[in-house]
Coordinates of C-alpha atoms and ligand atoms in Angstrom, one line a residue:
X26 CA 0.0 0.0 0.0
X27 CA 2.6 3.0 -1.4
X28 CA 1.2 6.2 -0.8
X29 CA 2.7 9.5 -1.7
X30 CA -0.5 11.4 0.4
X31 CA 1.0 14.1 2.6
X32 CA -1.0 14.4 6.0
X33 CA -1.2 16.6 8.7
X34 CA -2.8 13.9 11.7
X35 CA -4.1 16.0 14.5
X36 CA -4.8 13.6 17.6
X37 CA -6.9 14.9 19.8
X38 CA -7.1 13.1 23.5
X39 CA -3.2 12.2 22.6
X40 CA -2.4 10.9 26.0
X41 CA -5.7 8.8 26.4
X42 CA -5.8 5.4 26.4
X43 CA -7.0 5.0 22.8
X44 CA -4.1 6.7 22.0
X45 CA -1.9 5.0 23.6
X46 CA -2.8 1.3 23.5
X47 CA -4.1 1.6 19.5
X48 CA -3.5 4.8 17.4
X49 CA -0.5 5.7 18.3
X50 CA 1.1 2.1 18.0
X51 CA -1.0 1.4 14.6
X52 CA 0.7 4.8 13.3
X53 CA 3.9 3.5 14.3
X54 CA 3.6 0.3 12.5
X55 CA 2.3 2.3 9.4
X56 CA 5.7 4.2 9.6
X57 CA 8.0 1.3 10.1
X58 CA 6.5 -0.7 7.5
X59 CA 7.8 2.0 5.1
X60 CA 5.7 3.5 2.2
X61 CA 3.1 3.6 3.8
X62 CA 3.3 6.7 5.2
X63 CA 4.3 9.9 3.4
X64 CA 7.8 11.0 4.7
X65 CA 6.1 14.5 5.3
X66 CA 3.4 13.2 7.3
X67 CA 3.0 14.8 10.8
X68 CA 1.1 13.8 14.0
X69 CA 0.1 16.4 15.6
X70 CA -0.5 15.2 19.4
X71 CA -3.3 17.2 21.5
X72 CA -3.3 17.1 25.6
X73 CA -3.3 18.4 28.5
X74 CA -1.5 16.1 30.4
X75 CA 2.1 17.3 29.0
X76 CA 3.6 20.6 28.9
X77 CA 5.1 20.9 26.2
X78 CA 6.8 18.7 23.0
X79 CA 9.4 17.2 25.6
X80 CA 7.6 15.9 28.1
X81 CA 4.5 14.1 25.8
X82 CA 8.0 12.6 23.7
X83 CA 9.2 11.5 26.8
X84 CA 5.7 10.2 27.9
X85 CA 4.9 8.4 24.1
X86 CA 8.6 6.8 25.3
X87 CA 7.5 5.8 28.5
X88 CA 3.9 4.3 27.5
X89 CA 3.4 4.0 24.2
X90 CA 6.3 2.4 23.1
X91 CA 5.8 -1.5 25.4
X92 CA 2.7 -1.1 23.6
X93 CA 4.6 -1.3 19.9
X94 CA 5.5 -4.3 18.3
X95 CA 6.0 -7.4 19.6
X96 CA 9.1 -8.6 18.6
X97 CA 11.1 -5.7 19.9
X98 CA 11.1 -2.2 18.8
X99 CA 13.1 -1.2 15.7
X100 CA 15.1 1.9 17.5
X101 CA 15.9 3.7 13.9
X102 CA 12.3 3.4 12.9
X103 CA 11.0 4.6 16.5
X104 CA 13.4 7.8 16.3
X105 CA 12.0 8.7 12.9
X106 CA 8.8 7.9 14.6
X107 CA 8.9 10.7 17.1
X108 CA 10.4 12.9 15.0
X109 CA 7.0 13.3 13.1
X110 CA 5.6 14.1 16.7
X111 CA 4.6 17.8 17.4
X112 CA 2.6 18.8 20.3
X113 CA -0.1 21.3 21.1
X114 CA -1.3 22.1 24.8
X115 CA -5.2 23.2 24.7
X116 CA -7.7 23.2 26.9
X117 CA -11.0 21.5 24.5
X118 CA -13.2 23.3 26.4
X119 CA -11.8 26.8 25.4
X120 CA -12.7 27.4 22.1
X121 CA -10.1 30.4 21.8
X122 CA -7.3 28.0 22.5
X123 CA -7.8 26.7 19.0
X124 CA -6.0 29.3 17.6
X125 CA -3.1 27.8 19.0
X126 CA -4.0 24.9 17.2
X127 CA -4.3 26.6 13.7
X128 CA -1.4 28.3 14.4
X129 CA 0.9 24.8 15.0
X130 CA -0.9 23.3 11.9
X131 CA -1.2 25.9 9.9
X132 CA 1.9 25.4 7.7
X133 CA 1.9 21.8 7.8
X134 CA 1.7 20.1 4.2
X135 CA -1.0 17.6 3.2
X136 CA -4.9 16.8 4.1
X137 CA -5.9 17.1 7.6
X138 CA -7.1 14.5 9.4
X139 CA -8.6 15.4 13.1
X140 CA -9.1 12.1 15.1
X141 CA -11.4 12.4 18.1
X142 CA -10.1 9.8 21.0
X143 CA -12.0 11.6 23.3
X144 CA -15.7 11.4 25.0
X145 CA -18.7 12.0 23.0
X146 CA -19.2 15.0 25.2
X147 CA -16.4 16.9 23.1
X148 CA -17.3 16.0 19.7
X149 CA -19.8 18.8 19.2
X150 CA -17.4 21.4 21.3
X151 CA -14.3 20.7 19.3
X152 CA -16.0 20.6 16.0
X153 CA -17.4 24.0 16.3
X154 CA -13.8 25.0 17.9
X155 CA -12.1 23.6 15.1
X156 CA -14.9 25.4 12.4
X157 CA -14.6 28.8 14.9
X158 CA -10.6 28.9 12.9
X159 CA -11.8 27.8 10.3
X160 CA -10.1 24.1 10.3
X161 CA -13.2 21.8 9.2
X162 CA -12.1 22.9 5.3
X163 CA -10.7 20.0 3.2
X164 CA -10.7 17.8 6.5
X165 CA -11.1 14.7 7.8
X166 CA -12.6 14.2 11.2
X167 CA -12.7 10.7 12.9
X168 CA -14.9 9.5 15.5
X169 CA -14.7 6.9 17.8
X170 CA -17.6 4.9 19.4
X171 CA -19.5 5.6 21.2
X172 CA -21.4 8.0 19.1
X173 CA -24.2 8.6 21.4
X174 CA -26.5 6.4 23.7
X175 CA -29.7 5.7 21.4
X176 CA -30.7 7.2 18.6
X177 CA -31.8 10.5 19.9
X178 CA -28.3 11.0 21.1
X179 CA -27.0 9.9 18.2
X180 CA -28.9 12.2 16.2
X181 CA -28.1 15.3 17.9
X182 CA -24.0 14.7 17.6
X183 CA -24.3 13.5 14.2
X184 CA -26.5 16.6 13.3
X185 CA -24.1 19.0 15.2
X186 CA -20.6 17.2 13.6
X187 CA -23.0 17.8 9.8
X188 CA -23.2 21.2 9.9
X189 CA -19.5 21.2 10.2
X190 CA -18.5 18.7 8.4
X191 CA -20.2 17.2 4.8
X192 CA -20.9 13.0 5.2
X193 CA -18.1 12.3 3.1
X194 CA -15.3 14.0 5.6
X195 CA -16.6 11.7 9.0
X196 CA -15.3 8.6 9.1
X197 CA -17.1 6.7 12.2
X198 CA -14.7 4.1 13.5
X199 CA -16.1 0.3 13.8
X200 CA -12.6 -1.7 14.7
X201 CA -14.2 -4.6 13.8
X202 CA -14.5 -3.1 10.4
X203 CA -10.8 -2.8 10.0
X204 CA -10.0 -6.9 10.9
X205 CA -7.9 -8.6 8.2
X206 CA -10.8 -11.8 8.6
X207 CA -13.4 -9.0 8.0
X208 CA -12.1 -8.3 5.0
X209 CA -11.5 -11.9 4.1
X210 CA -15.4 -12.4 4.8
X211 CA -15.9 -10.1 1.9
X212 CA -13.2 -12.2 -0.2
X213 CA -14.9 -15.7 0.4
X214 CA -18.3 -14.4 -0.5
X215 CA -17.7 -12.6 -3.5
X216 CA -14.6 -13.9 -4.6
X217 CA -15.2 -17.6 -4.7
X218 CA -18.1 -19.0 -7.1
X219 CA -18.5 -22.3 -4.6
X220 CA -20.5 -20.4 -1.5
X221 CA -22.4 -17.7 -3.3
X222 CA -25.2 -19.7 -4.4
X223 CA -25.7 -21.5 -1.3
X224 CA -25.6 -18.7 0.7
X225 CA -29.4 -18.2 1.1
X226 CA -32.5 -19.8 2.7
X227 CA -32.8 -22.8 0.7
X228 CA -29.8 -24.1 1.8
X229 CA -28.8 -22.3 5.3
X230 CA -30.8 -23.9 8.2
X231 CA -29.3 -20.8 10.7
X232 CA -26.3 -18.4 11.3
X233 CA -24.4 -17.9 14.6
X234 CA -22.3 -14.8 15.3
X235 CA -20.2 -14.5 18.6
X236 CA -17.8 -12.3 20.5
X237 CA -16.5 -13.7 23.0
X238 CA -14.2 -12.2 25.7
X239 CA -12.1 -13.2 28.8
X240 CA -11.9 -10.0 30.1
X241 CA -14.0 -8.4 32.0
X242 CA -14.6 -4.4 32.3
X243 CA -11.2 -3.5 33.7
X244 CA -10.8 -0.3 34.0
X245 CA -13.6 0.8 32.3
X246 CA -16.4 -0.1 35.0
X247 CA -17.7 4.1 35.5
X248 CA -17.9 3.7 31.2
X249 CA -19.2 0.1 31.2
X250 CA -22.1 0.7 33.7
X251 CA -24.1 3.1 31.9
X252 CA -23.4 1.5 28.4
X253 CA -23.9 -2.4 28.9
X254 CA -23.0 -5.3 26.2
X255 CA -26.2 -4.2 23.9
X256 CA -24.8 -0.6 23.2
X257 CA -21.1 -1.1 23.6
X258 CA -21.0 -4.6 20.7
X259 CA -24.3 -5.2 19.6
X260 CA -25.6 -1.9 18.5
X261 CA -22.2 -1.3 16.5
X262 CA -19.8 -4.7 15.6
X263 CA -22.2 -7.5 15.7
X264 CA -24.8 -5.9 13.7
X265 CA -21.7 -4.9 11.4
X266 CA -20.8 -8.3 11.3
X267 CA -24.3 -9.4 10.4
X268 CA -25.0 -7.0 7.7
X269 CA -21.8 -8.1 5.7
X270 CA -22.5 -12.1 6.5
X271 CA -26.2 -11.4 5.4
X272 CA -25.8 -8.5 2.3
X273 CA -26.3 -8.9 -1.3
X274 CA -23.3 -8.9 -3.6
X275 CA -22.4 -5.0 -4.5
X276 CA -21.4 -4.1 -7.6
X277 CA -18.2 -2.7 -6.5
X278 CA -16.5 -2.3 -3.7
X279 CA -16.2 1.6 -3.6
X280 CA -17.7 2.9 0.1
X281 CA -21.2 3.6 -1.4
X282 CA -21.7 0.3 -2.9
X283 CA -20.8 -1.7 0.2
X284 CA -22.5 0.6 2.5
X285 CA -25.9 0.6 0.6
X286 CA -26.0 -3.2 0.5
X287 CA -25.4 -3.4 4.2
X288 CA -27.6 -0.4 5.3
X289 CA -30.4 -2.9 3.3
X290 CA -29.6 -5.4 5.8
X291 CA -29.6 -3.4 8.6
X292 CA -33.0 -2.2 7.4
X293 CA -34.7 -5.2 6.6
X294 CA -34.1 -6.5 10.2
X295 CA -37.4 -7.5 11.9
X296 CA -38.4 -5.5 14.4
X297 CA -38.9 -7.2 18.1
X298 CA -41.8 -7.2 19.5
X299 CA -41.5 -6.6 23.1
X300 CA -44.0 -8.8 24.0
X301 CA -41.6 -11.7 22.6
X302 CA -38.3 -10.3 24.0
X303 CA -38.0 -12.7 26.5
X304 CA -37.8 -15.5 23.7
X305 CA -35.6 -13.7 21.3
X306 CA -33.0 -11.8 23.4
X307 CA -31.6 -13.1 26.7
X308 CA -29.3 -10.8 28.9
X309 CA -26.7 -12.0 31.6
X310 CA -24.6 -10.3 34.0
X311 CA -21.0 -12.3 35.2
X312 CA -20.6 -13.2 38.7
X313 CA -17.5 -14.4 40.4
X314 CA -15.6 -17.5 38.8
X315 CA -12.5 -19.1 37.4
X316 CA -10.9 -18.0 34.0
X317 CA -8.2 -20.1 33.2
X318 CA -7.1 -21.5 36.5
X319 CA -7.4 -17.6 38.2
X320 CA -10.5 -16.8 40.6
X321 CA -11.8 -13.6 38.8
X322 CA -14.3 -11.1 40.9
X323 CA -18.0 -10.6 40.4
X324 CA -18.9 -7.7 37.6
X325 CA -20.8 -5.9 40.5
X326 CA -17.8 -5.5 42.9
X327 CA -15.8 -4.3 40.0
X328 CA -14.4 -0.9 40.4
X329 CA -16.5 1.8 38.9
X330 CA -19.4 -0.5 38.9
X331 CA -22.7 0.1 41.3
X332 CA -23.0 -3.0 43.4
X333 CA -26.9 -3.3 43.0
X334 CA -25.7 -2.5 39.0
X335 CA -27.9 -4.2 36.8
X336 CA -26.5 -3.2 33.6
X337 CA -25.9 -6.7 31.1
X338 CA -22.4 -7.9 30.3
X339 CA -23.8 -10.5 27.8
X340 CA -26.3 -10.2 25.8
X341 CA -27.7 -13.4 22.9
X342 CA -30.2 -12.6 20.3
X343 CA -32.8 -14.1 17.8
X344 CA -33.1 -12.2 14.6
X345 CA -34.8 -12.4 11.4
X346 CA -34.1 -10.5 8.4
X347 CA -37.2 -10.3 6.2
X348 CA -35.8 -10.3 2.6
X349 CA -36.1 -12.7 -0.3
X350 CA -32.8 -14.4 1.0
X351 CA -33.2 -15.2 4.3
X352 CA -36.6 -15.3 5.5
X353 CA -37.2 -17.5 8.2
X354 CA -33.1 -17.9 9.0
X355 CA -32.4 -17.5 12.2
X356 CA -29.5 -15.3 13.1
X357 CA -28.2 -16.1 16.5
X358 CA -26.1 -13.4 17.8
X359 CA -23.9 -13.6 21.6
X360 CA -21.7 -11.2 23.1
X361 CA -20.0 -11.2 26.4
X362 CA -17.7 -10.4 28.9
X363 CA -15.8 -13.0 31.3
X364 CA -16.9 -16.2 29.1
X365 CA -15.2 -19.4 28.6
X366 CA -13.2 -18.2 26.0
X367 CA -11.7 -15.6 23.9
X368 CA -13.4 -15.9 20.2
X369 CA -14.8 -14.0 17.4
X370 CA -16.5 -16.4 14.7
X371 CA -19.1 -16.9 12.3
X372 CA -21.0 -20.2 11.8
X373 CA -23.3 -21.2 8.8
X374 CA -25.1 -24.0 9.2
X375 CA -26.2 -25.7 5.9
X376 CA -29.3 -27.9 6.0
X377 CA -29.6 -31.6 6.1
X378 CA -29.4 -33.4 3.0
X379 CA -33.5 -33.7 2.1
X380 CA -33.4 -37.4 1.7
X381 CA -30.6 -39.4 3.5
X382 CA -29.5 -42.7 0.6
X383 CA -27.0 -43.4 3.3
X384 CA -29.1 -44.6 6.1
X385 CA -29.4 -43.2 9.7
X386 CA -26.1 -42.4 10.2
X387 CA -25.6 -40.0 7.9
X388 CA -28.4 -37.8 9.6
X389 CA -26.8 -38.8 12.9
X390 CA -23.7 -37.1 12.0
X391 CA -25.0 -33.8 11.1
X392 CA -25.0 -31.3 8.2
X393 CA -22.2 -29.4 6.7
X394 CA -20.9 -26.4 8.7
X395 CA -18.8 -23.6 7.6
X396 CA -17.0 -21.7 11.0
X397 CA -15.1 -18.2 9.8
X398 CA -12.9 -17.8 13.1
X399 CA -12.2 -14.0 13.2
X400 CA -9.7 -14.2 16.5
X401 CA -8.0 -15.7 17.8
X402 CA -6.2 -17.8 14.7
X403 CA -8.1 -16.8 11.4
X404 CA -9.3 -19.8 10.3
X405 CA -12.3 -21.1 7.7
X406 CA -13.0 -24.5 8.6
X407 CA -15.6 -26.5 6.2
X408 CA -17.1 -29.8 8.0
X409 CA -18.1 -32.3 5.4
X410 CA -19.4 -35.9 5.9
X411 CA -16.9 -38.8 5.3
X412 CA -17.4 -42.6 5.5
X413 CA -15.4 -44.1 8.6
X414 CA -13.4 -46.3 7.2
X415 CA -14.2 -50.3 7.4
X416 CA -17.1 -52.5 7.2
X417 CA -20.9 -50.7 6.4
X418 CA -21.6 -46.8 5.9
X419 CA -21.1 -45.3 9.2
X420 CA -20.7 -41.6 8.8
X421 CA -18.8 -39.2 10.7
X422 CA -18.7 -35.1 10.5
X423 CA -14.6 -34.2 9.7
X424 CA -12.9 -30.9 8.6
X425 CA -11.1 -29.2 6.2
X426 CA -9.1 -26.1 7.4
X427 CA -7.7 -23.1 5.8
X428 CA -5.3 -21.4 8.2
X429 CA -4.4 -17.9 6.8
X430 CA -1.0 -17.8 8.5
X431 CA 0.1 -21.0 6.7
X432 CA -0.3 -19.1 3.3
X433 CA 0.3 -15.5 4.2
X434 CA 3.2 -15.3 6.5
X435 CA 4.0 -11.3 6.3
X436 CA 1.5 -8.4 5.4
X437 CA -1.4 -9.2 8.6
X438 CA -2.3 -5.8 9.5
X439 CA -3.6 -4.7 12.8
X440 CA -7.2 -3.3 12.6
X441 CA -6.4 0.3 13.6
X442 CA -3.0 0.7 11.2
X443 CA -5.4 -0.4 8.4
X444 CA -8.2 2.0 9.4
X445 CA -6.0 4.9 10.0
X446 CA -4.2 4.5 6.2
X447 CA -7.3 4.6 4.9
X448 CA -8.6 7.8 6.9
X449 CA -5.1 9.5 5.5
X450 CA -6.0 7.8 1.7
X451 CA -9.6 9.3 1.7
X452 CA -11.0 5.7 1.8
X453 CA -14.1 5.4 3.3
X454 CA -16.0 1.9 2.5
X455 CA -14.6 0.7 6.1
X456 CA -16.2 3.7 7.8
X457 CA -19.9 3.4 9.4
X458 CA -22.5 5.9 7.1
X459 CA -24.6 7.8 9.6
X460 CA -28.0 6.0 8.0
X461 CA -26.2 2.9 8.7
X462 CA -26.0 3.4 12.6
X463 CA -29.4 5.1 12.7
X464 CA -30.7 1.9 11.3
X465 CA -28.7 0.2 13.6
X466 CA -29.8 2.5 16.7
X467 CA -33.3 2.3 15.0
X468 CA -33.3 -1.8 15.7
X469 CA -31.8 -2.1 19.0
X470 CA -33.9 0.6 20.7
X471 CA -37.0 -1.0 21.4
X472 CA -35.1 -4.1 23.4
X473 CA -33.3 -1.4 25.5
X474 CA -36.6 0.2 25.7
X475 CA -38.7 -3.2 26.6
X476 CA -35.6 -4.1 29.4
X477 CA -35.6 -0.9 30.8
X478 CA -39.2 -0.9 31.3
X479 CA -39.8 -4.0 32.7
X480 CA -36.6 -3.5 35.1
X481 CA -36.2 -7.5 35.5
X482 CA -32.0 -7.9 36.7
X483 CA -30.2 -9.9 34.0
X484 CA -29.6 -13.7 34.3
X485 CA -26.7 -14.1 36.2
X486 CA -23.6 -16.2 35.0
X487 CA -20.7 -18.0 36.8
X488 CA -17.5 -15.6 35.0
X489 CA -15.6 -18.9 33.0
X490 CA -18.4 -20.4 31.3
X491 CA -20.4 -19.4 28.2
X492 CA -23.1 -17.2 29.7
X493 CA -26.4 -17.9 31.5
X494 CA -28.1 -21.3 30.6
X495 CA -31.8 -19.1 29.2
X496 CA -28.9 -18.6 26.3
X497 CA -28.3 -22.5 25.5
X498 CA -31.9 -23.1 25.7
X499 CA -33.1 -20.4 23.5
X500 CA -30.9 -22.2 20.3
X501 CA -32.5 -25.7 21.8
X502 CA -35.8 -24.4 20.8
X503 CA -35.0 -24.0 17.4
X504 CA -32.9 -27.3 17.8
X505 CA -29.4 -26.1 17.5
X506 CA -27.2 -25.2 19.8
X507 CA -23.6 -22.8 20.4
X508 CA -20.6 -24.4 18.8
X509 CA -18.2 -24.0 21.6
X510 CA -15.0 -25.8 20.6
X511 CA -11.6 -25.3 22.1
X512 CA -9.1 -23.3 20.0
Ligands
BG6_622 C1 -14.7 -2.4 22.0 C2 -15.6 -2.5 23.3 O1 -15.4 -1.7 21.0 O2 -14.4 -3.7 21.6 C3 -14.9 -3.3 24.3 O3 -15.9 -1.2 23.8 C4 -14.4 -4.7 23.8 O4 -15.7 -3.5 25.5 C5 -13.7 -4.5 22.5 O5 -13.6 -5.3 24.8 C6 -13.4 -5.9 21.8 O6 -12.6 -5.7 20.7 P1 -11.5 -6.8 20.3 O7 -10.9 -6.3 19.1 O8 -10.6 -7.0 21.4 O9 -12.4 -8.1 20.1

């Protein structure tokens, strides 16, 4: 990916977290990779928290860098690194401080990108800063989740950022987006003939997405509390997840195409009724347990966390898409916190063969099954009947694997170093549209609405397992169940 684009990166919330952990490490990759960046390029750090260009150098030393690759840091590449580093101390509340800002930047060659790794609370008060010095011309501006907390909210900082900034200079950050197995997802849809055409109701009996996580809110309990599973992975990845498992081939793959296919999707979800909520949506909250061999605490005594909290760290879902291709398919989605395992995967389960030639054994072993492991190891793993070998037809479910790291040993990207290029490149197809996440907003609200109203605690769940047991049986009914397998 040679670029000869010029940018001028302006980070706001430069000693945050964010900043620390992802953007800032990503940017660094991008610049030791070589070519990717243009040698002009600056990064343009924003804080409070340092002085002056010294000390926020001598802090990006101190915390960013055990954050940077892996295998050792190249020095050579990390002194170039800083060397694109400037720094600007402003207070983001004071809109006169942006002059200070404007002044720093104001020389600096190449499109400017602003990237907000700050609350929500200061989009709307740095966007007009940045428009007050006139900074929102030929800009990009980048927001990071979350962008509000329902639609409403939503709304109102997407229509304050518009009149500041036209829809094609926001780019609205969905990590997931950026993941190398995302991409692939796109690749073995539309780039292989074999699964196209059984990608549809006649031949998929149901879908299963999950995110699954070890961790549990660490330091982000105060966040975590008022957000909840449902708005902090539903709302945003797994409904991303499902609109690009579910949408029709686009005719391109420039940002409009793939957007309008998935925004179909995201429309054509069925609405819950809250009268059925309890059948199609389940919601768990982790109690104390055992994560690999260590005693982890109880969400509710978690720092940050009310202890009578009832606020859902896992959340599984039921959901139809009413279209020509899937009607009637159920999508099963799960997402939590402090579960059994760490793993991101898609699973599309193919129907039965209609009339079994083989005898009862070949309907005791199952159907094929086609799991797309996101993390940890991208894998696709196709399982296919076989004959056990010896006397009579006894059938047996195996495998056939694709491991990507077998075939492509160099070039994995991390999600943010591929988001960031394409901020800096103008690309924007990985980038949620705003009538995307008001359709997603639009879908989830009514099941925040229903649990709010009928103030019923979530299930609880022991932290080390794979959620409340209402999850397990709400697959049963439609008689399936979780793939859980061991990585
Ligand atoms: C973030 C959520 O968007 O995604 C976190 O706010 C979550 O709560 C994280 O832990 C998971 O991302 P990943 O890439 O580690 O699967």
């Amino acid at each position: 990916m040679q670029t000869d684009s010029s940018f001028t990166f302006v980070l706001f919330g430069g000693t945050g977290d964010l900043s620390m952990r992802k953007i800032l490490p990503a940017l660094f990759e991008a610049h030791r990779a070589g070519g990717m960046l243009a040698d002009s390029g600056k990064i343009v750090a924003v804080a409070r928290h340092a002085a002056d260009r010294s000390e926020y150098i001598q802090w990006v030393n101190e915390h960013v860098k055990p954050h940077v690759s892996k295998n050792g840091v190249d020095e050579t590449a990390w002194a170039g690194f800083l060397n694109r580093i400037e720094f600007v101390n402003i207070d983001l509340g004071k809109a006169e401080d942006f002059v200070h800002l404007r002044d720093a930047i104001q020389d600096l060659p190449g499109i400017r990108v602003f990237y907000l790794a700050t609350g929500p609370s200061l989009f709307v008060p740095i966007c007009h800063a940045l428009a007050s010095v006139g900074l929102n011309e030929n800009a990009r501006i980048v927001l990071e989740k979350p962008l509000g907390y329902d639609l409403k909210s939503s709304n109102a900082i997407n229509d304050a950022v518009g009149e500041i900034f036209a829809e094609e200079q926001i780019y609205r950050i969905d990590h997931y987006l950026g993941k190398e197995p995302v991409q692939n997802l796109l690749a073995l849809r539309f780039g292989n003939a074999l699964f196209e055409p059984l990608w549809r109701r006649e031949w998929v009996e149901s879908i299963q997405i999950t995110i699954a996580e070890e961790l549990g809110v660490e330091a982000r309990g105060d966040f975590y509390d008022n957000t909840g599973a449902l708005r902090d992975m539903v709302q945003n990845h797994l409904l991303q997840l499902l609109s690009i498992v579910a949408m029709e081939p686009p005719h391109s793959m420039d940002s409009d195409s793939v957007r309008d296919e998935k925004l179909r999707v995201l429309r054509a979800l069925k609405p819950i009724d809250p009268r059925d909520i309890g059948k199609v949506a389940v919601r768990g909250q982790y109690h104390s347990g055992v994560i690999r061999g260590t005693a982890v605490p109880a969400y509710a005594t978690e720092s940050g966390v009310r202890p009578d909290s009832t606020t859902e760290t896992f959340v599984a879902l039921k959901v139809e898409i009413e279209n020509w291709r899937w009607a009637g398919v159920p999508f099963f989605l799960r997402t939590g916190k402090r579960l059994a395992d760490r793993v991101a995967e898609i699973v599309v389960n193919f129907r039965a063969v209609p009339h079994s030639a083989l005898g009862a054994s070949a309907l005791r072993a199952g159907a094929n099954r086609l799991v797309i492991r996101l993390q940890p190891n991208e894998t696709i793993r196709l399982y296919c009947l076989a004959k056990q070998p010896g006397e009579g037809m006894n059938l047996a479910s195996v495998h056939l694997d694709l491991a990507f790291d077998q075939f492509f040993r160099e070039g994995q990207m991390e999600a943010y170093q591929r988001l960031l290029l394409d901020v800096i490149n103008g690309r924007l197809a990985l980038f949620v549209r705003r009538d995307e996440q008001e359709a997603a907003w639009r879908w989830v609200e009514p099941i925040l609405n229903e649990w709010k109203v009928s103030n019923k605690p979530p299930k609880p769940y022991a932290s080390g397992t794979w959620g409340p047991a209402a999850s397990s049986a709400m697959l049963a009914q439609h008689g399936t169940c979780w793939l859980e397998e061991e990585n």
